[in-house]
Amino acid sequence: MRIRLPFRRRPDFGNCAHITDVCTLCGTCATVCPANAISIRRNSISKEALADYKGILIFVECQDSGGRQKPKTVVYELLSKGRELADKLNQPLMAVIMGNGKVSDPDHLGNYGADQVLTCTHPLLATFSADGYCSVLSAVISEIKPSVVLYGATPNGRELAPRVAARLRLGLTADCTGLDIDDQAQLVQTRPAFGGNIMAAIVAPRTRPQTATVRPNVFPVTYFDPARKADVKEIAVTLNKAAIKTKIVKEINLTETAGPDLEKSRVIVTVGRGCSKPNLLEKARKLAEKTAGTLACTRPLVEEGIFPHTCQIGQSGITVNPDLYLGVGVSGAVQHLVGMGSSKPSLPLMKTRTPLFFHCGFRDCG
Ligand SMILES: Cc1cc2nc3c(=O)[nH]c(=O)nc-3n(C[C@H](O)[C@H](O)[C@H](O)COP(=O)(O)OP(=O)(O)OC[C@H]3O[C@@H](n4cnc5c(N)ncnc54)[C@H](O)[C@@H]3O)c2cc1C
């Protein structure tokens, strides 16, 4: 493949190996070079320097709520998980709020496990911009040196986390379904890999902080202590208007325009390929109505154009955790299960930790 360098004259490298614009520094060339002529020197920090990074930092993404800014539910989920990890490491749990100072009662995050809440206030942070938030958050991380940074895998979190990771030259594991600490005090980040066929446990031994995103509804909110207080600290922010290249033209609330709020539904009726005929879909709709549930689907029904993508549950769709999950004509492929595996565990009577997942069909469906 010929690659054009955009602004420079292409130098003549002759037969020498050289780095092109598409190089990801994966290191394969060094492994396969027959003359052993290529080596890649990666700057890693010493064990002593790694130990300087302490604490878990949660990015607090907020949303508008009656003129004030309120943290999204995923923030409380991350705080519960963060509390557990911080206790294992015996390190503090911190939360960073960015905005124009309209976040209601930042110290209430202490009730959810935070030891310290850092607030970054600036008029230019009033609305989310990936470049503005990235500049400020990168500076905060460089200053306080946390060992772990966690983001919600929301549209904004997914835009921000890789930018910060690239700017600070860090690893990032997206859409983690499990987080733990190993015996070397490293963050073990579990996520589906190879099309969901294996669960990979990923560590970042050479860089700090270790950064990860987690989808909403993956971890439950398990920590609440009304007596716990967080120490709130204001961080001075320097942010130049020229650093923000994104211009927000219009904000559209997708949950209002494009489909049901599956993430909050307590009962979900999911239809799969075995239930895609119109008469069966009608029955599923009635079942959802009778159970006060929300209708959702598997990926094949989105591909067939029967449902919008906002109704798809699974690895490339939405993650849900209802109390009751009914699957009609669903085979239970791993890519689907990964989106509903955090549904409430079965009743104690059933002596199993698996969610209430009923796979069923209708009597007259052939
Ligand atoms: C990278 C990647 C990401 C993916 N992401 C997602 C995702 O986010 N969400 C998702 O759902 N899938 C996803 N998939 C697709 C996934 O692998 C499966 O193909 C999909 O989940 C299967 O959907 P299904 O269960 O509806 O269909 P099928 O696997 O075809 O299952 C249909 C089921 O219906 C049963 N059935 C047939 N007729 C009847 C009947 N009359 N009554 C009752 N039961 C009947 C069949 O026995 C079968 O068990 C992804 C795949 C890849 C590779």
Coordinates of C-alpha atoms and ligand atoms in Angstrom, one line a residue:
M1 CA 0.0 0.0 0.0
R2 CA 1.4 3.5 -0.9
I3 CA 1.0 6.0 1.8
R4 CA 1.0 9.8 1.2
L5 CA 2.5 11.9 3.9
P6 CA 0.1 14.9 4.1
F7 CA 2.3 18.0 4.6
R8 CA 5.9 16.9 4.1
R9 CA 7.8 15.8 1.1
R10 CA 8.2 12.1 1.3
P11 CA 11.9 11.3 2.2
D12 CA 13.7 8.5 0.4
F13 CA 14.3 5.6 2.7
G14 CA 15.7 3.3 0.1
N15 CA 15.4 -0.3 1.4
C16 CA 15.5 0.8 5.0
A17 CA 12.6 0.0 7.3
H18 CA 10.8 3.2 8.4
I19 CA 7.8 4.3 10.3
T20 CA 4.8 5.2 8.2
D21 CA 1.7 7.2 9.1
V22 CA -0.3 4.0 9.7
C23 CA 2.3 2.4 12.1
T24 CA 0.7 1.4 15.4
L25 CA 4.0 0.4 17.0
C26 CA 2.6 -3.2 17.4
G27 CA 6.1 -4.6 17.1
T28 CA 5.4 -7.3 14.6
C29 CA 8.1 -6.0 12.2
A30 CA 10.7 -6.5 15.0
T31 CA 9.6 -10.1 15.5
V32 CA 9.5 -11.1 11.8
C33 CA 12.6 -9.2 10.5
P34 CA 14.8 -12.0 9.1
A35 CA 18.0 -10.0 9.8
N36 CA 17.0 -9.1 13.3
A37 CA 17.7 -5.6 12.4
I38 CA 14.7 -3.9 14.0
S39 CA 14.3 -3.2 17.6
I40 CA 11.7 -1.0 19.4
R41 CA 12.7 0.7 22.6
R42 CA 9.7 1.4 24.7
N43 CA 10.0 3.9 27.4
S44 CA 8.7 2.3 30.5
I45 CA 8.8 3.7 34.0
S46 CA 10.6 2.1 36.9
K47 CA 8.8 0.1 39.6
E48 CA 9.6 2.9 42.0
A49 CA 8.0 5.5 39.7
L50 CA 4.9 3.2 39.3
A51 CA 4.6 3.2 43.0
D52 CA 4.2 7.0 43.1
Y53 CA 0.8 6.6 41.5
K54 CA -1.8 6.2 44.2
G55 CA -5.6 6.2 44.4
I56 CA -8.6 5.5 42.2
L57 CA -10.0 8.4 40.2
I58 CA -13.6 8.4 38.9
F59 CA -14.6 10.8 36.1
V60 CA -17.9 12.2 37.2
E61 CA -20.0 12.8 34.1
C62 CA -23.0 15.0 34.7
Q63 CA -26.3 15.6 33.0
D64 CA -28.8 18.4 33.2
S65 CA -31.5 18.1 35.8
G66 CA -33.8 21.1 36.3
G67 CA -31.1 23.7 35.7
R68 CA -28.5 22.0 37.9
Q69 CA -26.0 19.3 36.9
K70 CA -26.4 15.8 38.4
P71 CA -24.0 12.9 38.1
K72 CA -25.1 10.1 35.8
T73 CA -26.1 6.8 37.4
V74 CA -23.0 5.1 36.0
V75 CA -20.9 7.4 38.3
Y76 CA -22.5 5.8 41.4
E77 CA -21.9 2.3 39.9
L78 CA -18.2 3.2 39.4
L79 CA -17.9 4.7 42.8
S80 CA -19.1 1.4 44.4
K81 CA -16.6 -0.6 42.4
G82 CA -13.9 2.0 43.0
R83 CA -14.5 1.8 46.7
E84 CA -14.0 -2.0 46.6
L85 CA -10.8 -1.6 44.6
A86 CA -9.5 1.3 46.8
D87 CA -10.0 -0.8 49.9
K88 CA -8.1 -3.7 48.4
L89 CA -5.2 -1.3 47.5
N90 CA -5.6 0.6 50.8
Q91 CA -5.6 3.8 48.7
P92 CA -8.0 6.8 48.5
L93 CA -11.0 6.9 46.1
M94 CA -11.3 10.2 44.3
A95 CA -13.9 11.7 42.0
V96 CA -13.3 14.5 39.6
I97 CA -16.2 16.8 38.6
M98 CA -15.8 19.2 35.6
G99 CA -18.2 21.9 34.7
N100 CA -19.2 25.5 35.4
G101 CA -19.9 25.0 39.1
K102 CA -23.6 24.0 38.7
V103 CA -23.2 20.5 40.1
S104 CA -25.5 20.1 43.0
D105 CA -23.9 19.2 46.3
P106 CA -20.5 17.6 45.2
D107 CA -19.8 16.3 48.7
H108 CA -22.8 13.8 48.4
L109 CA -20.4 11.6 46.4
G110 CA -18.8 10.9 49.8
N111 CA -22.0 8.9 50.7
Y112 CA -21.3 6.7 47.7
G113 CA -17.7 6.0 48.8
A114 CA -15.5 8.9 47.6
D115 CA -12.8 10.1 50.0
Q116 CA -12.1 13.2 48.0
V117 CA -14.0 15.1 45.4
L118 CA -12.0 17.3 43.0
T119 CA -13.9 20.1 41.3
C120 CA -12.7 21.8 38.1
T121 CA -14.8 24.9 37.4
H122 CA -14.5 27.0 34.3
P123 CA -17.1 28.7 32.0
L124 CA -15.7 26.7 29.0
L125 CA -16.5 23.4 30.8
A126 CA -20.2 24.2 31.0
T127 CA -20.9 21.8 28.1
F128 CA -18.9 18.8 27.3
S129 CA -16.2 19.2 24.6
A130 CA -13.8 16.4 24.1
D131 CA -10.8 18.7 23.5
G132 CA -11.6 21.0 26.5
Y133 CA -12.3 18.2 28.9
C134 CA -9.3 16.3 27.7
S135 CA -6.9 19.2 28.3
V136 CA -8.2 19.8 31.9
L137 CA -8.5 16.1 32.9
S138 CA -5.0 15.3 31.5
A139 CA -3.6 18.1 33.6
V140 CA -5.4 16.9 36.7
I141 CA -4.2 13.3 36.2
S142 CA -0.6 14.5 35.7
E143 CA -0.9 16.6 38.9
I144 CA -2.5 14.1 41.3
K145 CA -1.0 10.9 39.8
P146 CA -3.8 8.3 40.4
S147 CA -3.0 4.6 39.9
V148 CA -6.4 4.0 38.2
V149 CA -8.8 6.2 36.2
L150 CA -12.3 4.9 35.5
Y151 CA -14.9 6.4 33.1
G152 CA -18.5 5.4 32.2
A153 CA -18.7 4.0 28.7
T154 CA -21.2 6.6 27.7
P155 CA -20.9 8.5 24.4
N156 CA -18.9 11.3 26.1
G157 CA -16.8 8.9 28.2
R158 CA -16.0 6.9 25.1
E159 CA -14.9 10.1 23.4
L160 CA -12.9 11.4 26.3
A161 CA -11.1 8.3 27.7
P162 CA -9.1 7.5 24.5
R163 CA -8.1 11.1 24.0
V164 CA -6.7 11.4 27.5
A165 CA -5.0 8.0 27.1
A166 CA -3.4 9.1 23.9
R167 CA -2.3 12.4 25.3
L168 CA -0.7 10.9 28.4
R169 CA 0.5 7.8 26.4
L170 CA -1.5 5.3 28.5
G171 CA -3.2 2.0 27.9
L172 CA -7.0 2.0 27.9
T173 CA -9.3 -1.0 28.2
A174 CA -12.8 -0.2 26.8
D175 CA -16.1 -1.7 28.0
C176 CA -14.8 -3.7 30.9
T177 CA -17.2 -6.2 32.4
G178 CA -15.0 -7.0 35.5
L179 CA -12.3 -5.1 37.5
D180 CA -10.1 -6.5 40.2
I181 CA -6.7 -6.1 41.8
D182 CA -4.1 -8.8 41.5
D183 CA -1.3 -9.8 43.9
Q184 CA 1.0 -7.2 42.3
A185 CA -1.5 -4.4 43.0
Q186 CA -2.3 -4.2 39.3
L187 CA -5.8 -3.5 37.9
V188 CA -7.1 -6.6 36.2
Q189 CA -9.5 -5.5 33.5
T190 CA -11.8 -8.2 32.1
R191 CA -13.7 -7.7 28.9
P192 CA -15.0 -9.9 26.0
A193 CA -12.5 -10.4 23.2
F194 CA -12.5 -12.1 19.8
G195 CA -16.1 -11.4 19.0
G196 CA -17.1 -12.3 22.6
N197 CA -15.8 -15.8 22.4
I198 CA -13.3 -15.4 25.3
M199 CA -13.1 -13.2 28.3
A200 CA -9.7 -11.5 28.3
A201 CA -8.0 -10.3 31.5
I202 CA -5.9 -7.3 30.7
V203 CA -3.2 -5.6 32.8
A204 CA -1.1 -2.5 32.0
P205 CA 2.3 -3.3 33.7
R206 CA 4.3 -0.5 32.1
T207 CA 2.2 2.6 32.3
R208 CA 0.3 4.6 35.0
P209 CA -2.5 5.4 35.5
Q210 CA -4.3 2.3 34.3
T211 CA -7.4 3.5 32.6
A212 CA -10.7 1.7 31.7
T213 CA -14.2 2.4 30.6
V214 CA -17.3 0.5 32.0
R215 CA -20.7 0.5 30.5
P216 CA -23.7 1.7 32.5
N217 CA -25.5 -1.2 34.4
V218 CA -22.5 -3.5 34.5
F219 CA -21.7 -2.9 38.2
P220 CA -24.5 -2.5 40.8
V221 CA -24.5 0.4 43.3
T222 CA -23.6 -1.5 46.4
Y223 CA -22.1 1.3 48.6
F224 CA -24.1 3.9 50.5
D225 CA -23.1 5.4 53.8
P226 CA -25.1 8.5 54.8
A227 CA -22.5 9.3 57.5
R228 CA -19.5 9.3 55.2
K229 CA -18.2 12.7 54.1
A230 CA -15.9 13.5 51.2
D231 CA -13.3 16.2 51.3
V232 CA -14.1 18.7 48.5
K233 CA -11.1 20.4 46.8
E234 CA -11.2 23.0 44.1
I235 CA -8.6 22.6 41.4
A236 CA -7.5 25.8 39.6
V237 CA -8.2 25.4 35.8
T238 CA -6.4 27.1 33.0
L239 CA -8.3 26.6 29.7
N240 CA -7.9 28.7 26.6
K241 CA -10.9 29.1 24.2
A242 CA -8.6 28.3 21.3
A243 CA -8.0 24.8 22.8
I244 CA -11.7 23.9 22.1
K245 CA -12.2 23.2 18.4
T246 CA -15.6 21.5 18.7
K247 CA -18.6 23.8 18.4
I248 CA -21.9 22.4 19.8
V249 CA -24.6 23.3 17.2
K250 CA -27.5 21.4 18.7
E251 CA -28.0 18.9 21.5
I252 CA -30.4 16.0 20.8
N253 CA -31.5 13.7 23.6
L254 CA -31.4 10.3 21.9
T255 CA -33.2 8.4 24.7
E256 CA -36.2 10.8 24.1
T257 CA -36.3 10.6 20.4
A258 CA -35.1 7.1 19.4
G259 CA -36.6 4.5 21.7
P260 CA -37.4 3.2 25.1
D261 CA -35.2 3.7 28.1
L262 CA -34.1 0.1 28.4
E263 CA -31.4 0.9 30.9
K264 CA -34.0 1.8 33.5
S265 CA -36.5 -0.9 32.7
R266 CA -37.2 -3.4 35.5
V267 CA -38.9 -6.0 33.2
I268 CA -37.6 -6.6 29.7
V269 CA -39.1 -8.8 27.0
T270 CA -36.5 -9.5 24.3
V271 CA -37.4 -11.0 21.0
G272 CA -34.9 -12.9 18.9
R273 CA -34.8 -14.4 15.4
G274 CA -37.2 -17.1 16.5
C275 CA -39.8 -14.5 17.1
S276 CA -39.4 -12.2 14.2
K277 CA -42.7 -13.0 12.3
P278 CA -45.3 -10.2 12.6
N279 CA -47.9 -12.4 14.5
L280 CA -45.2 -13.5 17.0
L281 CA -44.0 -9.9 17.4
E282 CA -47.5 -8.9 18.2
K283 CA -47.8 -11.6 20.9
A284 CA -44.4 -10.4 22.4
R285 CA -45.7 -6.8 22.5
K286 CA -48.8 -8.0 24.4
L287 CA -46.6 -10.0 26.8
A288 CA -44.5 -6.9 27.4
E289 CA -47.7 -4.9 28.1
K290 CA -49.0 -7.5 30.5
T291 CA -45.8 -7.7 32.4
A292 CA -45.3 -3.9 32.4
G293 CA -42.1 -4.6 30.6
T294 CA -40.2 -3.0 27.7
L295 CA -39.7 -4.7 24.4
A296 CA -36.1 -5.2 23.2
C297 CA -34.4 -7.4 20.6
T298 CA -31.3 -9.2 19.5
R299 CA -29.0 -8.0 16.8
P300 CA -30.5 -10.0 13.9
L301 CA -33.8 -8.1 14.3
V302 CA -31.9 -4.8 14.1
E303 CA -30.1 -6.0 11.0
E304 CA -33.5 -6.9 9.4
G305 CA -34.7 -3.4 10.1
I306 CA -37.5 -4.6 12.5
F307 CA -36.2 -2.6 15.5
P308 CA -33.9 0.4 15.8
H309 CA -30.4 -0.1 17.2
T310 CA -31.5 1.6 20.5
C311 CA -33.5 -1.6 21.2
Q312 CA -30.6 -4.0 20.8
I313 CA -29.2 -5.7 23.9
G314 CA -25.7 -7.1 23.9
Q315 CA -22.0 -6.5 23.2
S316 CA -22.6 -4.0 20.4
G317 CA -25.9 -2.8 21.9
I318 CA -27.1 -1.8 25.3
T319 CA -26.3 -3.4 28.7
V320 CA -29.3 -3.8 31.0
N321 CA -29.9 -5.2 34.5
P322 CA -33.6 -5.7 35.0
D323 CA -35.3 -7.8 37.7
L324 CA -36.9 -10.0 35.1
Y325 CA -35.6 -10.8 31.6
L326 CA -37.7 -12.8 29.2
G327 CA -36.1 -13.9 26.0
V328 CA -38.5 -15.1 23.2
G329 CA -36.9 -16.9 20.3
V330 CA -33.4 -16.0 21.6
S331 CA -30.6 -18.6 21.4
G332 CA -28.5 -16.9 24.1
A333 CA -25.3 -16.2 22.0
V334 CA -22.4 -14.9 24.2
Q335 CA -22.5 -11.5 22.5
H336 CA -26.1 -11.2 23.6
L337 CA -25.6 -12.6 27.1
V338 CA -22.9 -10.1 27.8
G339 CA -25.5 -7.3 27.6
M340 CA -27.9 -8.8 30.1
G341 CA -25.6 -10.9 32.4
S342 CA -25.8 -8.3 35.2
S343 CA -29.6 -8.7 35.5
K344 CA -30.7 -9.4 39.0
P345 CA -29.6 -12.8 40.4
S346 CA -32.3 -15.5 40.6
L347 CA -34.5 -15.9 43.7
P348 CA -32.6 -17.5 46.6
L349 CA -35.0 -20.4 46.3
M350 CA -33.5 -21.3 42.9
K351 CA -30.1 -21.6 44.5
T352 CA -28.2 -20.2 41.6
R353 CA -26.4 -16.9 40.8
T354 CA -27.6 -16.7 37.2
P355 CA -30.1 -14.0 36.3
L356 CA -33.7 -14.8 35.8
F357 CA -33.5 -15.6 32.1
F358 CA -36.5 -17.4 30.6
H359 CA -36.1 -18.6 27.0
C360 CA -39.5 -19.3 25.6
G361 CA -41.7 -19.4 22.5
F362 CA -45.4 -19.1 21.9
R363 CA -47.6 -22.3 21.7
D364 CA -48.8 -21.8 18.2
C365 CA -45.6 -20.5 16.7
G366 CA -44.6 -23.6 14.8
Ligands
LIG1 C1 -18.9 -8.7 17.2 C2 -20.3 -9.1 17.4 C3 -21.1 -8.4 18.2 C4 -22.4 -8.8 18.3 N1 -23.2 -8.1 19.1 C5 -24.5 -8.5 19.4 C6 -25.3 -7.8 20.3 O1 -25.0 -6.7 20.8 N2 -26.5 -8.3 20.5 C7 -27.0 -9.5 20.0 O2 -28.1 -10.0 20.3 N3 -26.2 -10.2 19.1 C8 -25.0 -9.7 18.8 N4 -24.2 -10.4 18.0 C9 -24.8 -11.6 17.2 C10 -24.8 -12.9 18.0 O3 -23.6 -13.5 17.8 C11 -25.9 -13.8 17.6 O4 -25.9 -14.0 16.2 C12 -27.3 -13.2 17.9 O5 -27.4 -12.8 19.3 C13 -28.3 -14.3 17.7 O6 -29.6 -13.7 17.8 P1 -30.9 -14.6 18.1 O7 -30.7 -15.4 19.4 O8 -32.1 -13.8 17.9 O9 -30.9 -15.6 16.8 P2 -30.5 -17.2 16.7 O10 -29.2 -17.5 17.3 O11 -30.8 -17.5 15.3 O12 -31.6 -17.9 17.7 C14 -32.9 -18.0 17.4 C15 -33.5 -18.9 18.5 O13 -34.9 -19.0 18.3 C16 -35.3 -20.3 18.5 N5 -36.5 -20.4 17.8 C17 -36.7 -20.6 16.4 N6 -38.0 -20.7 16.2 C18 -38.7 -20.5 17.3 C19 -40.0 -20.5 17.7 N7 -41.0 -20.7 16.8 N8 -40.3 -20.4 19.0 C20 -39.4 -20.2 20.0 N9 -38.0 -20.2 19.7 C21 -37.7 -20.4 18.4 C22 -34.2 -21.1 17.9 O14 -34.2 -22.4 18.4 C23 -33.0 -20.3 18.4 O15 -32.6 -20.8 19.7 C24 -22.9 -10.0 17.7 C25 -22.0 -10.8 17.0 C26 -20.7 -10.3 16.8 C27 -19.8 -11.2 15.9

